[in-house]
Short mmCIF file of N, CA, C and O in Angstrom, two decimals:
data_model
loop_
_atom_site.label_atom_id
_atom_site.label_comp_id
_atom_site.label_asym_id
_atom_site.label_seq_id
_atom_site.Cartn_x
_atom_site.Cartn_y
_atom_site.Cartn_z
N MET A 1 8.48 -11.56 25.50
CA MET A 1 9.84 -11.14 25.81
C MET A 1 10.82 -12.04 25.07
O MET A 1 10.74 -13.25 25.14
N LEU A 2 11.74 -11.43 24.36
CA LEU A 2 12.79 -12.14 23.65
C LEU A 2 14.10 -11.93 24.43
O LEU A 2 14.41 -10.80 24.81
N ILE A 3 14.82 -13.00 24.68
CA ILE A 3 16.10 -12.92 25.36
C ILE A 3 17.17 -13.27 24.34
O ILE A 3 17.07 -14.28 23.63
N ARG A 4 18.18 -12.43 24.27
CA ARG A 4 19.22 -12.58 23.24
C ARG A 4 20.58 -12.75 23.91
O ARG A 4 20.95 -11.99 24.80
N PHE A 5 21.31 -13.76 23.46
CA PHE A 5 22.68 -14.00 23.89
C PHE A 5 23.57 -13.94 22.66
O PHE A 5 23.24 -14.53 21.63
N VAL A 6 24.68 -13.23 22.77
CA VAL A 6 25.66 -13.20 21.69
C VAL A 6 27.02 -13.48 22.30
O VAL A 6 27.49 -12.73 23.16
N ARG A 7 27.64 -14.58 21.87
CA ARG A 7 28.96 -14.99 22.37
C ARG A 7 30.01 -14.54 21.36
O ARG A 7 29.91 -14.85 20.17
N MET A 8 31.01 -13.80 21.85
CA MET A 8 32.02 -13.22 20.98
C MET A 8 33.41 -13.57 21.49
O MET A 8 33.71 -13.37 22.66
N THR A 9 34.24 -14.09 20.60
CA THR A 9 35.62 -14.40 20.92
C THR A 9 36.50 -13.38 20.22
O THR A 9 36.47 -13.26 18.99
N PHE A 10 37.27 -12.66 21.02
CA PHE A 10 38.10 -11.58 20.48
C PHE A 10 39.56 -11.98 20.40
O PHE A 10 40.03 -12.83 21.17
N GLN A 11 40.28 -11.34 19.50
CA GLN A 11 41.73 -11.45 19.49
C GLN A 11 42.20 -10.93 20.85
O GLN A 11 41.72 -9.91 21.31
N ALA A 12 43.10 -11.64 21.48
CA ALA A 12 43.51 -11.31 22.84
C ALA A 12 43.99 -9.87 22.97
O ALA A 12 43.71 -9.20 23.97
N ASP A 13 44.67 -9.36 21.97
CA ASP A 13 45.19 -8.00 22.04
C ASP A 13 44.16 -6.93 21.67
O ASP A 13 44.47 -5.74 21.66
N LYS A 14 42.92 -7.35 21.39
CA LYS A 14 41.86 -6.41 21.01
C LYS A 14 40.78 -6.27 22.07
O LYS A 14 39.81 -5.55 21.89
N VAL A 15 40.93 -6.96 23.20
CA VAL A 15 39.92 -6.97 24.26
C VAL A 15 39.65 -5.56 24.79
O VAL A 15 38.49 -5.16 24.92
N SER A 16 40.67 -4.81 25.09
CA SER A 16 40.45 -3.46 25.65
C SER A 16 39.77 -2.56 24.62
O SER A 16 38.95 -1.72 24.99
N GLU A 17 40.06 -2.76 23.35
CA GLU A 17 39.40 -1.99 22.31
C GLU A 17 37.90 -2.30 22.27
O GLU A 17 37.07 -1.40 22.16
N PHE A 18 37.56 -3.59 22.39
CA PHE A 18 36.15 -3.97 22.45
C PHE A 18 35.47 -3.33 23.66
O PHE A 18 34.36 -2.80 23.55
N GLU A 19 36.10 -3.39 24.82
CA GLU A 19 35.50 -2.83 26.03
C GLU A 19 35.23 -1.33 25.86
O GLU A 19 34.20 -0.84 26.32
N GLU A 20 36.12 -0.63 25.21
CA GLU A 20 35.90 0.80 24.94
C GLU A 20 34.69 1.01 24.04
O GLU A 20 33.86 1.90 24.30
N ILE A 21 34.57 0.19 23.01
CA ILE A 21 33.42 0.29 22.09
C ILE A 21 32.13 0.02 22.86
O ILE A 21 31.15 0.76 22.74
N PHE A 22 32.13 -1.05 23.64
CA PHE A 22 30.92 -1.40 24.40
C PHE A 22 30.56 -0.29 25.39
O PHE A 22 29.40 0.13 25.47
N ASN A 23 31.54 0.19 26.13
CA ASN A 23 31.27 1.22 27.13
C ASN A 23 30.77 2.52 26.51
O ASN A 23 29.96 3.22 27.13
N SER A 24 31.19 2.83 25.31
CA SER A 24 30.72 4.06 24.67
C SER A 24 29.33 3.91 24.06
O SER A 24 28.68 4.92 23.77
N SER A 25 28.87 2.68 23.87
CA SER A 25 27.56 2.48 23.23
C SER A 25 26.51 1.85 24.13
O SER A 25 25.32 1.86 23.79
N LYS A 26 26.88 1.33 25.29
CA LYS A 26 25.95 0.55 26.12
C LYS A 26 24.71 1.33 26.54
O LYS A 26 23.60 0.78 26.53
N HIS A 27 24.85 2.59 26.90
CA HIS A 27 23.68 3.37 27.32
C HIS A 27 22.76 3.68 26.14
O HIS A 27 21.53 3.73 26.30
N LYS A 28 23.33 3.84 24.97
CA LYS A 28 22.52 4.08 23.76
C LYS A 28 21.75 2.81 23.39
O LYS A 28 20.59 2.88 23.00
N ILE A 29 22.42 1.67 23.50
CA ILE A 29 21.74 0.39 23.20
C ILE A 29 20.60 0.19 24.19
O ILE A 29 19.47 -0.12 23.81
N ARG A 30 20.89 0.39 25.47
CA ARG A 30 19.88 0.19 26.52
C ARG A 30 18.70 1.13 26.35
O ARG A 30 17.57 0.80 26.72
N ALA A 31 18.93 2.29 25.75
CA ALA A 31 17.86 3.27 25.53
C ALA A 31 17.03 2.98 24.28
O ALA A 31 16.02 3.65 24.06
N MET A 32 17.40 1.98 23.52
CA MET A 32 16.64 1.66 22.31
C MET A 32 15.24 1.20 22.68
O MET A 32 15.04 0.54 23.71
N GLN A 33 14.30 1.53 21.84
CA GLN A 33 12.90 1.12 22.02
C GLN A 33 12.83 -0.39 22.23
O GLN A 33 13.37 -1.15 21.42
N GLY A 34 12.23 -0.82 23.32
CA GLY A 34 12.00 -2.23 23.58
C GLY A 34 13.12 -2.95 24.30
O GLY A 34 12.96 -4.11 24.68
N CYS A 35 14.27 -2.30 24.52
CA CYS A 35 15.36 -2.95 25.26
C CYS A 35 15.10 -2.78 26.75
O CYS A 35 15.05 -1.66 27.26
N CYS A 36 14.93 -3.91 27.45
CA CYS A 36 14.60 -3.89 28.88
C CYS A 36 15.78 -4.27 29.77
O CYS A 36 15.72 -4.08 30.98
N HIS A 37 16.83 -4.81 29.18
CA HIS A 37 17.98 -5.30 29.97
C HIS A 37 19.16 -5.44 29.03
O HIS A 37 19.02 -5.91 27.90
N LEU A 38 20.33 -5.04 29.51
CA LEU A 38 21.57 -5.24 28.74
C LEU A 38 22.68 -5.56 29.73
O LEU A 38 22.87 -4.84 30.71
N GLU A 39 23.38 -6.64 29.45
CA GLU A 39 24.43 -7.11 30.35
C GLU A 39 25.61 -7.61 29.53
O GLU A 39 25.43 -8.26 28.50
N LEU A 40 26.82 -7.31 29.99
CA LEU A 40 28.03 -7.83 29.38
C LEU A 40 28.68 -8.77 30.37
O LEU A 40 28.85 -8.44 31.55
N MET A 41 29.06 -9.96 29.89
CA MET A 41 29.68 -10.97 30.73
C MET A 41 30.98 -11.42 30.08
O MET A 41 31.14 -11.29 28.86
N ARG A 42 31.89 -11.95 30.91
CA ARG A 42 33.16 -12.46 30.38
C ARG A 42 33.40 -13.86 30.94
O ARG A 42 33.14 -14.13 32.12
N ASP A 43 33.91 -14.73 30.11
CA ASP A 43 34.25 -16.09 30.51
C ASP A 43 35.32 -16.06 31.59
O ASP A 43 36.31 -15.33 31.46
N ILE A 44 35.13 -16.82 32.65
CA ILE A 44 36.08 -16.78 33.77
C ILE A 44 37.40 -17.48 33.46
O ILE A 44 38.40 -17.21 34.12
N ASN A 45 37.40 -18.37 32.49
CA ASN A 45 38.61 -19.10 32.15
C ASN A 45 39.28 -18.63 30.86
O ASN A 45 40.46 -18.93 30.64
N GLN A 46 38.53 -17.93 30.03
CA GLN A 46 39.06 -17.44 28.76
C GLN A 46 38.69 -15.96 28.65
O GLN A 46 37.62 -15.62 28.14
N PRO A 47 39.54 -15.07 29.14
CA PRO A 47 39.18 -13.66 29.26
C PRO A 47 39.01 -12.91 27.94
O PRO A 47 38.63 -11.74 27.96
N ASN A 48 39.21 -13.57 26.82
CA ASN A 48 38.95 -12.92 25.53
C ASN A 48 37.58 -13.32 24.97
O ASN A 48 37.22 -12.93 23.87
N ILE A 49 36.80 -14.08 25.76
CA ILE A 49 35.45 -14.47 25.34
C ILE A 49 34.43 -13.70 26.18
O ILE A 49 34.45 -13.76 27.41
N TYR A 50 33.56 -12.98 25.47
CA TYR A 50 32.53 -12.17 26.11
C TYR A 50 31.17 -12.63 25.62
O TYR A 50 31.04 -13.24 24.56
N MET A 51 30.15 -12.30 26.39
CA MET A 51 28.78 -12.59 25.99
C MET A 51 27.90 -11.41 26.38
O MET A 51 28.02 -10.89 27.49
N THR A 52 27.06 -11.01 25.46
CA THR A 52 26.04 -10.03 25.81
C THR A 52 24.73 -10.78 26.05
O THR A 52 24.45 -11.79 25.42
N HIS A 53 23.97 -10.27 26.98
CA HIS A 53 22.68 -10.84 27.36
C HIS A 53 21.72 -9.66 27.38
O HIS A 53 21.92 -8.71 28.13
N SER A 54 20.73 -9.70 26.52
CA SER A 54 19.77 -8.59 26.46
C SER A 54 18.35 -9.12 26.41
O SER A 54 18.10 -10.23 25.97
N HIS A 55 17.43 -8.30 26.90
CA HIS A 55 16.00 -8.63 26.87
C HIS A 55 15.32 -7.58 26.00
O HIS A 55 15.57 -6.38 26.17
N TRP A 56 14.45 -8.04 25.12
CA TRP A 56 13.72 -7.16 24.21
C TRP A 56 12.24 -7.47 24.32
O TRP A 56 11.84 -8.63 24.46
N GLU A 57 11.43 -6.44 24.26
CA GLU A 57 9.98 -6.65 24.37
C GLU A 57 9.45 -7.50 23.23
O GLU A 57 8.48 -8.23 23.41
N SER A 58 10.09 -7.42 22.06
CA SER A 58 9.63 -8.21 20.92
C SER A 58 10.77 -8.42 19.93
O SER A 58 11.80 -7.72 19.98
N GLU A 59 10.58 -9.36 19.04
CA GLU A 59 11.55 -9.59 17.97
C GLU A 59 11.63 -8.36 17.06
O GLU A 59 12.70 -8.02 16.55
N THR A 60 10.51 -7.69 16.89
CA THR A 60 10.49 -6.46 16.09
C THR A 60 11.42 -5.41 16.69
O THR A 60 12.17 -4.75 15.97
N ASP A 61 11.38 -5.25 18.02
CA ASP A 61 12.26 -4.29 18.68
C ASP A 61 13.73 -4.65 18.46
O ASP A 61 14.55 -3.78 18.17
N LEU A 62 14.07 -5.94 18.61
CA LEU A 62 15.45 -6.37 18.37
C LEU A 62 15.84 -6.08 16.92
O LEU A 62 16.92 -5.55 16.65
N ASN A 63 14.97 -6.41 15.99
CA ASN A 63 15.28 -6.18 14.58
C ASN A 63 15.40 -4.70 14.25
O ASN A 63 16.23 -4.31 13.44
N ASN A 64 14.59 -3.87 14.90
CA ASN A 64 14.71 -2.43 14.70
C ASN A 64 16.08 -1.94 15.18
O ASN A 64 16.71 -1.09 14.52
N TYR A 65 16.54 -2.46 16.30
CA TYR A 65 17.88 -2.13 16.78
C TYR A 65 18.93 -2.62 15.77
O TYR A 65 19.85 -1.88 15.39
N ARG A 66 18.79 -3.84 15.31
CA ARG A 66 19.77 -4.41 14.37
C ARG A 66 19.79 -3.67 13.03
O ARG A 66 20.80 -3.69 12.34
N ASP A 67 18.69 -3.00 12.70
CA ASP A 67 18.63 -2.20 11.47
C ASP A 67 19.05 -0.75 11.69
O ASP A 67 19.10 0.03 10.75
N SER A 68 19.34 -0.39 12.94
CA SER A 68 19.65 1.01 13.27
C SER A 68 21.08 1.39 12.90
O SER A 68 21.96 0.54 12.78
N GLU A 69 21.30 2.67 12.77
CA GLU A 69 22.65 3.19 12.51
C GLU A 69 23.57 2.89 13.69
O GLU A 69 24.76 2.58 13.50
N LEU A 70 23.03 2.93 14.92
CA LEU A 70 23.82 2.61 16.10
C LEU A 70 24.41 1.21 16.00
O LEU A 70 25.60 0.99 16.21
N PHE A 71 23.58 0.23 15.67
CA PHE A 71 24.06 -1.14 15.54
C PHE A 71 25.08 -1.25 14.41
O PHE A 71 26.15 -1.85 14.57
N LYS A 72 24.76 -0.68 13.27
CA LYS A 72 25.65 -0.80 12.10
C LYS A 72 27.03 -0.25 12.38
O LYS A 72 28.04 -0.88 12.05
N THR A 73 27.11 0.91 13.02
CA THR A 73 28.43 1.50 13.29
C THR A 73 29.15 0.76 14.41
O THR A 73 30.36 0.52 14.32
N THR A 74 28.42 0.36 15.45
CA THR A 74 29.03 -0.38 16.56
C THR A 74 29.52 -1.74 16.09
O THR A 74 30.64 -2.16 16.40
N TRP A 75 28.70 -2.44 15.32
CA TRP A 75 29.07 -3.78 14.85
C TRP A 75 30.24 -3.71 13.88
O TRP A 75 31.13 -4.57 13.92
N ALA A 76 30.29 -2.69 13.04
CA ALA A 76 31.40 -2.54 12.10
C ALA A 76 32.73 -2.41 12.84
O ALA A 76 33.74 -3.00 12.45
N LYS A 77 32.72 -1.66 13.94
CA LYS A 77 33.95 -1.49 14.75
C LYS A 77 34.29 -2.77 15.51
O LYS A 77 35.46 -3.07 15.74
N THR A 78 33.26 -3.52 15.92
CA THR A 78 33.45 -4.70 16.76
C THR A 78 33.89 -5.92 15.96
O THR A 78 34.80 -6.64 16.37
N LYS A 79 33.27 -6.16 14.81
CA LYS A 79 33.51 -7.41 14.10
C LYS A 79 34.95 -7.57 13.60
O LYS A 79 35.42 -8.70 13.45
N VAL A 80 35.66 -6.50 13.41
CA VAL A 80 37.06 -6.61 12.96
C VAL A 80 37.99 -7.08 14.09
O VAL A 80 39.14 -7.41 13.84
N LEU A 81 37.48 -7.12 15.31
CA LEU A 81 38.27 -7.52 16.48
C LEU A 81 38.13 -9.01 16.81
O LEU A 81 38.83 -9.52 17.67
N PHE A 82 37.23 -9.71 16.11
CA PHE A 82 36.94 -11.11 16.42
C PHE A 82 38.08 -12.04 16.06
O PHE A 82 38.75 -11.86 15.03
N ALA A 83 38.25 -13.08 16.88
CA ALA A 83 39.15 -14.19 16.56
C ALA A 83 38.36 -15.34 15.96
O ALA A 83 38.92 -16.19 15.27
N GLU A 84 37.06 -15.39 16.26
CA GLU A 84 36.16 -16.43 15.74
C GLU A 84 34.82 -15.79 15.40
O GLU A 84 34.49 -14.72 15.91
N LYS A 85 34.05 -16.49 14.61
CA LYS A 85 32.71 -16.02 14.27
C LYS A 85 31.84 -16.01 15.53
O LYS A 85 31.86 -16.98 16.30
N PRO A 86 31.09 -14.93 15.77
CA PRO A 86 30.23 -14.89 16.96
C PRO A 86 29.05 -15.86 16.84
O PRO A 86 28.66 -16.25 15.73
N LEU A 87 28.50 -16.24 17.98
CA LEU A 87 27.31 -17.09 18.03
C LEU A 87 26.19 -16.30 18.69
O LEU A 87 26.39 -15.70 19.74
N ALA A 88 25.03 -16.30 18.06
CA ALA A 88 23.89 -15.55 18.61
C ALA A 88 22.70 -16.48 18.77
O ALA A 88 22.45 -17.36 17.93
N PHE A 89 21.98 -16.28 19.88
CA PHE A 89 20.80 -17.08 20.19
C PHE A 89 19.68 -16.18 20.67
O PHE A 89 19.91 -15.32 21.52
N SER A 90 18.50 -16.38 20.14
CA SER A 90 17.30 -15.69 20.64
C SER A 90 16.41 -16.76 21.24
O SER A 90 16.09 -17.76 20.61
N VAL A 91 16.02 -16.53 22.51
CA VAL A 91 15.24 -17.53 23.23
C VAL A 91 14.10 -16.84 23.99
O VAL A 91 14.08 -15.62 24.12
N GLU A 92 13.17 -17.67 24.46
CA GLU A 92 12.15 -17.17 25.36
C GLU A 92 12.24 -17.95 26.66
O GLU A 92 12.60 -19.13 26.67
N SER A 93 11.96 -17.30 27.75
CA SER A 93 12.02 -17.93 29.05
C SER A 93 10.76 -18.76 29.25
O SER A 93 9.64 -18.27 29.04
N LEU A 94 10.93 -19.99 29.68
CA LEU A 94 9.77 -20.86 29.93
C LEU A 94 9.51 -21.03 31.43
O LEU A 94 8.36 -21.07 31.85
N THR A 95 10.57 -21.13 32.22
CA THR A 95 10.42 -21.35 33.65
C THR A 95 11.56 -20.65 34.39
O THR A 95 12.71 -20.77 34.00
N VAL A 96 11.21 -19.94 35.44
CA VAL A 96 12.21 -19.37 36.34
C VAL A 96 11.88 -19.88 37.73
O VAL A 96 10.74 -19.81 38.17
N VAL A 97 12.87 -20.42 38.41
CA VAL A 97 12.65 -21.00 39.75
C VAL A 97 13.39 -20.17 40.77
O VAL A 97 14.48 -19.73 40.56
#
């Protein structure tokens, strides 16, 4: 299982535009082969900072999504809204208590 976090800082006046993009694509992303979980979170102190948290059965599944037309069109619409470069992390869970 691969766990992916992507932290995105948006221009303050572009937040609602991002939410519309995410809401229109979230079910399609979640339906991608190997996607087991998709979550959108927002920073409690900086409301223009969002993070996606997703679980993928394998790195291949994540890469297949990243190579898909869905990702390319969604990311093209999203990246123009950024105030800063996004940060992405792929991790594996070692311990859950």
